[in-house]
Short mmCIF file of C-alpha atoms and ligand atoms in Angstrom, two decimals:
data_model
loop_
_atom_site.label_atom_id
_atom_site.label_comp_id
_atom_site.label_asym_id
_atom_site.label_seq_id
_atom_site.Cartn_x
_atom_site.Cartn_y
_atom_site.Cartn_z
CA MET A 1 78.92 -169.01 72.69
CA THR A 2 81.20 -166.02 73.33
CA THR A 3 82.34 -163.49 70.56
CA SER A 4 84.89 -161.10 70.58
CA LEU A 5 82.40 -158.20 70.18
CA PRO A 6 83.70 -154.96 72.02
CA HIS A 7 82.57 -154.02 75.46
CA GLN A 8 82.45 -150.30 76.27
CA ALA A 9 81.42 -150.04 80.03
CA ASP A 10 79.85 -146.58 80.09
CA PRO A 11 77.44 -146.44 83.19
CA HIS A 12 76.34 -143.14 82.02
CA ALA A 13 75.50 -144.23 78.27
CA LEU A 14 71.79 -143.40 78.62
CA ASP A 15 72.31 -140.13 80.21
CA PRO A 16 72.02 -137.19 77.47
CA THR A 17 75.21 -135.17 79.26
CA ASP A 18 75.41 -132.46 76.59
CA GLY A 19 74.09 -129.83 78.83
CA PRO A 20 70.53 -129.22 80.16
CA LEU A 21 67.65 -129.68 78.01
CA THR A 22 66.19 -126.48 76.71
CA VAL A 23 62.78 -125.38 77.26
CA GLU A 24 61.55 -125.94 73.54
CA GLU A 25 63.01 -129.72 73.95
CA LEU A 26 60.78 -130.05 77.11
CA ARG A 27 57.73 -128.61 75.25
CA LEU A 28 58.19 -131.05 72.53
CA ALA A 29 58.88 -133.97 74.83
CA SER A 30 55.74 -133.32 76.52
CA ARG A 31 53.66 -133.30 73.46
CA ASN A 32 55.28 -136.15 71.87
CA HIS A 33 55.39 -139.07 73.89
CA ALA A 34 57.63 -142.30 73.94
CA LEU A 35 56.81 -145.79 74.26
CA PRO A 36 57.57 -146.99 77.90
CA LEU A 37 60.03 -149.95 77.43
CA GLU A 38 58.12 -152.13 79.43
CA ALA A 39 55.60 -151.99 76.64
CA LEU A 40 57.81 -153.75 74.48
CA GLY A 41 56.51 -156.93 76.25
CA SER A 42 53.26 -156.95 73.93
CA ASP A 43 53.44 -157.98 70.34
CA VAL A 44 50.88 -155.16 69.75
CA THR A 45 51.11 -151.99 71.57
CA PRO A 46 47.97 -150.58 73.13
CA ALA A 47 47.37 -147.24 71.45
CA GLY A 48 47.88 -145.17 74.57
CA LEU A 49 51.25 -146.69 75.10
CA HIS A 50 52.24 -146.27 71.15
CA TYR A 51 54.62 -143.23 70.65
CA VAL A 52 53.63 -140.16 69.15
CA VAL A 53 54.83 -137.68 66.98
CA VAL A 54 52.88 -134.43 65.88
CA HIS A 55 54.74 -131.63 64.23
CA PHE A 56 52.17 -128.89 64.55
CA ASP A 57 48.83 -129.07 66.19
CA ILE A 58 46.60 -132.15 66.16
CA PRO A 59 43.58 -131.06 63.64
CA THR A 60 40.11 -131.34 64.59
CA ILE A 61 38.34 -133.14 61.70
CA ASP A 62 34.66 -133.71 61.09
CA ALA A 63 34.73 -137.02 59.33
CA GLY A 64 31.39 -136.42 57.83
CA GLN A 65 32.82 -133.31 56.06
CA TRP A 66 36.13 -134.70 55.33
CA ARG A 67 37.23 -135.98 51.78
CA LEU A 68 40.24 -137.79 50.49
CA ARG A 69 41.21 -136.35 47.00
CA LEU A 70 43.39 -138.45 44.73
CA GLY A 71 44.56 -136.41 41.73
CA GLY A 72 47.50 -134.78 40.01
CA ALA A 73 49.12 -136.92 37.18
CA VAL A 74 46.27 -139.51 37.12
CA ARG A 75 43.46 -140.31 34.34
CA ARG A 76 40.65 -140.31 36.71
CA PRO A 77 40.82 -138.03 39.67
CA LEU A 78 38.85 -139.44 42.60
CA GLU A 79 37.13 -137.83 45.68
CA LEU A 80 36.35 -140.21 48.47
CA THR A 81 34.32 -140.11 51.70
CA LEU A 82 35.20 -141.74 54.78
CA ASP A 83 32.28 -144.42 54.16
CA ALA A 84 33.51 -145.06 50.52
CA ILE A 85 36.91 -145.85 51.86
CA ARG A 86 35.62 -148.07 54.63
CA THR A 87 33.54 -150.18 52.05
CA ARG A 88 36.50 -150.96 49.95
CA PRO A 89 38.71 -154.19 50.43
CA ARG A 90 39.84 -154.16 54.08
CA SER A 91 43.05 -155.66 55.71
CA THR A 92 44.60 -155.68 59.27
CA ILE A 93 48.38 -155.60 59.52
CA PRO A 94 50.57 -155.54 62.44
CA VAL A 95 53.28 -152.80 61.68
CA THR A 96 56.31 -151.47 63.64
CA LEU A 97 56.70 -147.79 63.21
CA GLU A 98 59.83 -145.87 64.52
CA CYS A 99 60.67 -142.27 64.47
CA ALA A 100 63.60 -141.32 62.36
CA GLY A 101 64.71 -139.24 65.14
CA ASN A 102 64.66 -142.19 67.77
CA GLY A 103 67.62 -142.20 69.92
CA ARG A 104 68.66 -138.60 69.01
CA ALA A 105 69.17 -137.42 72.57
CA LEU A 106 71.81 -140.01 73.06
CA LEU A 107 74.02 -138.24 70.50
CA ARG A 108 76.71 -135.99 71.69
CA PRO A 109 76.77 -133.05 71.00
CA ARG A 110 72.87 -133.45 71.20
CA PRO A 111 70.88 -132.41 68.22
CA VAL A 112 68.17 -130.06 69.60
CA SER A 113 64.79 -131.10 68.31
CA GLN A 114 62.13 -133.57 69.86
CA PRO A 115 64.81 -135.17 72.34
CA TRP A 116 64.03 -139.05 71.97
CA LEU A 117 65.89 -141.30 74.25
CA LEU A 118 64.96 -144.90 72.79
CA GLY A 119 61.08 -144.91 73.23
CA GLY A 120 59.99 -143.50 69.30
CA VAL A 121 58.84 -146.80 68.44
CA GLY A 122 55.36 -148.90 68.47
CA THR A 123 53.76 -151.46 66.91
CA ALA A 124 49.95 -151.41 66.08
CA GLU A 125 47.56 -153.27 64.18
CA TRP A 126 46.28 -150.98 61.34
CA THR A 127 43.15 -151.55 59.42
CA GLY A 128 42.45 -150.12 56.26
CA THR A 129 42.14 -150.46 52.47
CA PRO A 130 45.49 -151.24 50.46
CA LEU A 131 46.48 -148.04 48.43
CA ALA A 132 47.60 -150.16 45.18
CA PRO A 133 43.93 -151.01 43.91
CA LEU A 134 43.04 -147.23 44.38
CA LEU A 135 45.87 -146.07 42.37
CA GLU A 136 45.01 -148.68 39.78
CA GLU A 137 41.61 -147.16 39.75
CA ALA A 138 42.83 -143.56 39.37
CA GLY A 139 45.50 -144.82 36.71
CA LEU A 140 48.67 -143.29 37.21
CA ASP A 141 50.14 -141.29 34.23
CA ALA A 142 53.30 -143.11 32.93
CA ASP A 143 55.39 -140.22 33.70
CA ALA A 144 54.35 -140.01 37.39
CA VAL A 145 57.43 -140.51 39.72
CA GLU A 146 56.09 -139.86 43.13
CA LEU A 147 53.07 -139.49 45.24
CA VAL A 148 52.74 -136.68 47.58
CA PHE A 149 50.75 -137.37 50.77
CA THR A 150 49.42 -134.34 52.39
CA GLY A 151 47.97 -134.00 56.07
CA ALA A 152 45.58 -131.57 57.38
CA ASP A 153 47.89 -130.14 59.92
CA HIS A 154 49.66 -126.90 58.99
CA GLY A 155 52.35 -124.86 60.71
CA ILE A 156 55.88 -123.40 60.38
CA GLN A 157 59.20 -125.12 60.31
CA GLY A 158 62.52 -123.71 59.32
CA ASP A 159 60.71 -120.40 58.62
CA GLU A 160 58.46 -122.31 56.04
CA GLU A 161 54.69 -122.09 56.63
CA HIS A 162 53.26 -125.60 55.02
CA ASP A 163 50.78 -128.38 55.38
CA TYR A 164 52.75 -131.54 56.62
CA ALA A 165 53.48 -133.37 53.47
CA ARG A 166 55.85 -136.21 52.31
CA SER A 167 56.27 -137.97 49.25
CA LEU A 168 56.99 -141.74 48.36
CA PRO A 169 58.36 -143.05 44.84
CA VAL A 170 55.69 -144.33 42.83
CA GLY A 171 57.63 -147.86 43.13
CA ASP A 172 57.27 -148.02 46.82
CA THR A 173 53.47 -147.26 46.92
CA SER A 174 52.25 -150.57 45.82
CA GLY A 175 54.23 -152.40 48.30
CA ALA A 176 52.26 -155.06 50.25
CA GLY A 177 50.94 -153.58 53.44
CA VAL A 178 50.89 -149.94 52.23
CA LEU A 179 47.45 -149.00 53.62
CA LEU A 180 45.16 -146.18 53.89
CA ALA A 181 44.27 -146.91 57.64
CA TYR A 182 41.01 -145.93 59.63
CA GLU A 183 41.55 -148.18 62.53
CA MET A 184 44.50 -148.70 65.12
CA ASN A 185 44.02 -151.83 67.09
CA GLY A 186 40.46 -152.22 66.09
CA GLN A 187 39.19 -148.92 67.13
CA PRO A 188 38.67 -145.63 64.89
CA LEU A 189 42.06 -143.94 64.67
CA PRO A 190 42.75 -141.55 67.88
CA PRO A 191 42.87 -138.04 67.22
CA GLN A 192 46.72 -138.03 67.77
CA HIS A 193 47.30 -140.97 65.49
CA GLY A 194 45.60 -139.47 62.35
CA TYR A 195 41.91 -139.31 62.69
CA PRO A 196 39.92 -140.09 60.48
CA LEU A 197 42.56 -141.59 57.90
CA ARG A 198 46.28 -141.86 57.83
CA LEU A 199 48.87 -143.58 55.42
CA VAL A 200 50.77 -146.64 56.71
CA VAL A 201 53.90 -147.52 55.16
CA PRO A 202 55.71 -150.58 56.55
CA GLY A 203 59.42 -150.73 56.68
CA TRP A 204 59.93 -146.93 56.42
CA TYR A 205 60.78 -144.48 59.29
CA GLY A 206 57.42 -142.90 60.65
CA MET A 207 57.74 -139.58 58.75
CA THR A 208 56.28 -141.32 55.68
CA SER A 209 53.19 -142.58 57.13
CA VAL A 210 51.29 -139.19 56.88
CA LYS A 211 48.40 -138.66 59.30
CA TRP A 212 45.08 -136.84 58.69
CA LEU A 213 45.31 -137.44 55.12
CA THR A 214 43.67 -135.12 52.85
CA SER A 215 45.24 -135.64 49.70
CA ILE A 216 47.34 -137.81 47.41
CA GLU A 217 48.70 -136.29 44.41
CA ALA A 218 50.81 -137.92 41.79
CA VAL A 219 53.80 -135.65 40.53
CA THR A 220 56.15 -136.03 37.51
CA ARG A 221 58.95 -134.39 39.46
CA PRO A 222 60.40 -135.22 42.58
CA PHE A 223 58.58 -133.42 45.58
CA ASP A 224 60.52 -130.64 47.12
CA GLY A 225 58.28 -129.64 50.32
CA PHE A 226 60.01 -128.78 53.66
CA GLN A 227 59.66 -132.39 55.14
CA GLN A 228 61.11 -133.83 52.04
CA ARG A 229 64.04 -131.42 50.96
CA VAL A 230 64.94 -130.08 54.37
CA ALA A 231 63.84 -132.28 57.21
CA TYR A 232 64.49 -136.04 57.77
CA ARG A 233 68.21 -135.99 55.99
CA ARG A 234 71.32 -137.23 57.47
CA GLN A 235 73.49 -134.18 57.13
CA ARG A 236 77.13 -133.34 58.45
CA ASP A 237 76.02 -129.96 59.33
CA ALA A 238 73.43 -127.32 58.35
CA GLU A 239 74.91 -126.53 54.97
CA ASP A 240 75.15 -130.18 53.92
CA PRO A 241 72.27 -131.37 51.65
CA GLY A 242 72.75 -134.77 52.97
CA GLU A 243 71.16 -138.00 52.33
CA PRO A 244 67.44 -138.60 52.75
CA VAL A 245 66.29 -141.24 55.45
CA SER A 246 63.99 -143.88 54.25
CA ARG A 247 63.80 -147.33 55.68
CA MET A 248 64.28 -148.25 59.07
CA ARG A 249 67.68 -149.50 60.21
CA VAL A 250 68.01 -152.67 62.01
CA ARG A 251 67.54 -152.33 65.68
CA SER A 252 66.97 -154.13 68.87
CA LEU A 253 65.92 -153.01 72.27
CA LEU A 254 65.90 -154.59 76.02
CA ILE A 255 62.95 -154.15 78.29
CA PRO A 256 64.86 -152.83 81.45
CA PRO A 257 64.71 -155.84 83.82
CA GLY A 258 63.86 -155.68 87.66
CA ILE A 259 62.47 -152.59 89.09
CA PRO A 260 63.37 -149.03 88.65
CA ASP A 261 64.43 -146.36 91.11
CA PHE A 262 61.67 -143.55 90.93
CA PHE A 263 64.01 -140.47 90.34
CA THR A 264 67.02 -141.91 88.50
CA ARG A 265 65.37 -145.04 86.68
CA ARG A 266 68.28 -147.12 87.86
CA ARG A 267 67.29 -150.79 87.74
CA VAL A 268 67.56 -153.18 90.68
CA LEU A 269 67.23 -156.72 90.63
CA ARG A 270 67.28 -159.89 92.46
CA PRO A 271 69.93 -162.67 92.05
CA GLY A 272 69.32 -165.77 90.10
CA SER A 273 67.31 -166.79 86.93
CA THR A 274 66.09 -163.78 84.85
CA LEU A 275 64.46 -163.85 81.49
CA LEU A 276 65.93 -160.81 79.42
CA ARG A 277 63.51 -159.74 76.81
CA GLY A 278 63.02 -157.38 74.02
CA ARG A 279 62.44 -156.59 70.43
CA ALA A 280 63.98 -156.38 67.30
CA TRP A 281 63.21 -154.99 63.80
CA SER A 282 64.56 -153.75 60.59
CA GLY A 283 62.96 -152.18 57.56
CA HIS A 284 65.70 -153.89 55.19
CA GLY A 285 64.99 -157.59 55.00
CA THR A 286 64.23 -159.21 58.45
CA VAL A 287 65.98 -159.88 61.77
CA GLU A 288 67.87 -162.81 61.82
CA ARG A 289 69.93 -162.58 65.00
CA VAL A 290 69.94 -160.85 68.12
CA GLU A 291 72.81 -161.09 70.54
CA VAL A 292 72.81 -159.97 74.12
CA GLY A 293 75.94 -158.52 75.65
CA ILE A 294 76.40 -159.19 79.35
CA ASP A 295 79.52 -157.48 80.75
CA GLY A 296 81.02 -157.64 77.52
CA GLN A 297 80.19 -161.38 76.81
CA TRP A 298 78.00 -161.78 73.77
CA LEU A 299 75.29 -164.81 73.58
CA ASP A 300 72.66 -165.44 70.99
CA ALA A 301 69.10 -164.60 72.24
CA ARG A 302 66.09 -166.79 70.90
CA LEU A 303 64.10 -165.10 68.39
CA HIS A 304 60.40 -165.35 68.68
CA PRO A 305 58.21 -165.18 65.46
CA PRO A 306 56.71 -161.80 64.78
CA ALA A 307 53.01 -161.10 64.49
CA GLY A 308 53.26 -160.36 60.77
CA PRO A 309 55.90 -159.63 58.06
CA PHE A 310 56.06 -155.82 59.06
CA ALA A 311 56.26 -156.46 62.88
CA TRP A 312 59.04 -156.71 65.34
CA HIS A 313 60.31 -160.16 66.65
CA GLY A 314 60.41 -160.73 70.20
CA TRP A 315 63.59 -162.13 71.65
CA SER A 316 64.56 -163.64 74.96
CA LEU A 317 67.78 -165.10 76.78
CA GLU A 318 67.94 -166.56 80.14
CA TRP A 319 70.31 -165.16 82.36
CA ASP A 320 71.74 -166.01 85.80
CA ALA A 321 72.20 -162.69 87.49
CA ARG A 322 74.97 -162.62 90.14
CA PRO A 323 75.13 -160.02 92.79
CA GLY A 324 77.00 -156.85 91.57
CA ASP A 325 76.66 -154.11 88.90
CA HIS A 326 76.23 -155.53 85.26
CA GLU A 327 76.07 -153.85 81.97
CA LEU A 328 73.53 -155.25 79.63
CA ALA A 329 73.33 -154.64 75.86
CA CYS A 330 71.62 -156.17 72.80
CA ARG A 331 72.55 -156.18 69.04
CA ALA A 332 70.44 -157.20 65.96
CA THR A 333 71.46 -158.44 62.61
CA ASP A 334 69.30 -158.31 59.56
CA THR A 335 69.16 -160.56 56.52
CA THR A 336 70.96 -157.85 54.52
CA GLY A 337 73.89 -158.50 56.70
CA GLU A 338 73.69 -155.14 58.55
CA ALA A 339 74.02 -155.25 62.37
CA GLN A 340 73.70 -152.40 64.69
CA PRO A 341 76.94 -150.10 65.29
CA PHE A 342 78.46 -150.06 68.87
CA ALA A 343 78.57 -146.32 68.56
CA GLN A 344 76.77 -143.95 66.21
CA ALA A 345 77.95 -141.72 63.44
CA TRP A 346 76.79 -138.19 64.61
CA ASN A 347 74.66 -136.34 62.10
CA HIS A 348 73.27 -132.77 62.13
CA GLN A 349 69.45 -133.58 62.72
CA GLY A 350 70.13 -136.83 64.81
CA MET A 351 68.55 -139.26 62.26
CA ALA A 352 68.31 -142.88 62.24
CA ASN A 353 70.50 -143.59 65.29
CA ASN A 354 70.52 -147.53 65.79
CA ALA A 355 73.44 -147.65 68.03
CA VAL A 356 73.55 -150.70 70.45
CA GLN A 357 71.37 -150.17 73.73
CA ARG A 358 73.26 -150.30 77.02
CA LEU A 359 72.00 -150.48 80.40
CA VAL A 360 73.56 -150.88 83.75
CA VAL A 361 71.86 -152.69 86.48
CA THR A 362 72.41 -153.58 89.90
CA VAL A 363 71.71 -157.06 91.30
CA ARG A 364 71.49 -157.60 94.91
CA GLY A 365 69.88 -159.92 97.43
N1 MTE B 1 50.27 -135.27 59.08
C1 MTE B 1 51.18 -135.47 59.80
N2 MTE B 1 51.62 -136.77 59.55
C2 MTE B 1 52.66 -137.27 60.41
C3 MTE B 1 53.44 -136.34 61.29
C4 MTE B 1 53.22 -135.29 61.42
O1 MTE B 1 53.56 -134.36 62.22
N3 MTE B 1 52.00 -134.84 60.55
N4 MTE B 1 54.44 -136.93 61.90
C5 MTE B 1 55.13 -138.05 61.38
C6 MTE B 1 56.22 -138.61 62.23
S1 MTE B 1 57.50 -137.81 62.27
C7 MTE B 1 56.09 -139.96 62.69
S2 MTE B 1 57.47 -140.55 63.33
C8 MTE B 1 54.83 -140.49 62.49
C9 MTE B 1 54.40 -140.85 63.94
O2 MTE B 1 53.13 -141.53 63.99
P1 MTE B 1 52.29 -141.78 65.35
O3 MTE B 1 52.21 -140.49 65.87
O4 MTE B 1 51.03 -142.39 65.10
O5 MTE B 1 53.24 -142.73 66.11
O6 MTE B 1 53.78 -139.87 61.96
C10 MTE B 1 54.19 -139.21 61.05
N5 MTE B 1 53.05 -138.55 60.33
MO1 MO B 2 59.26 -139.16 63.31
#
């Protein structure tokens, strides 16, 4: 089936061309690594291939001394050891997390921050205890509106010194799958992923899933910490208060087929039958369609069932590759009817860019 979706041949679509990267971007990029796109091949991403974002420094935490405090607007404040958390009801859930800044470096002009191309995403099996029963035990006050989750990491951003902290409306904290996680893929959390305990909020961009969790505080007014009030907003410019980002927009990615050139990463493949594969996810509803564009001709890919309700779908499409250069693209649509845009609306922080991925490959015999 061919549809009339636009074809924008742009062989340089993946090159951030808005000037050279700054040394600050290089420093961030070498700390915060991406998922190599070939790792989209597995349902569950090995921990070492999962993307990482750390705003400040990775804290060193002695799990024996560590405590989780649950307080604020609650009737029975709690203080829990890691052992106490580990003996609570336990669930394991595969969850796709994506950084809200994924795709930032593809915007022009390029917003200067962690310069993600496309790999700010991954799916891990998180094991932990569901948050909702713990909140019931603590007994939220009737006027609690949000929970504030605070991490042990501390630093300065936008001239404000703070602990990394994010809030979630009370209504979103009891969702199925909201976990206090102490294992990733069956192992204790690695230091960079939040050891000994992190929050995991399925469906939301990654900033919500606070790592190195030390406290949960129920508040009766919306939280106005830096990571809430200033960061993670879609703004026209620095002065615009903008809109907060929350759930992940529908997105799909293609595993670059064939073999890469070392330096340019340009792809080369042999002619003939080629299985194009990738992943698709959405924090709104679920993915119901993935189309693959081959030189502007769009075909429906086969959607594979996800490993769980909060994990990405696999997709695949058989392609008879003919010699020459070809532009490949993929585009997902979710059950709310949202589809990926062909070009992203620019915003100041480079948030929530879910534009269609494009890749030019060379087929040669
Ligand atoms: N305490 C703390 N939690 C944090 C962060 C952080 O810097 N500090 N980064 C957030 C962001 S922006 C993302 S995208 C995810 C990344 O999780 P990961 O590194 O396990 O992939 O963690 C979130 N939780
Ligand atoms: Mo992020």
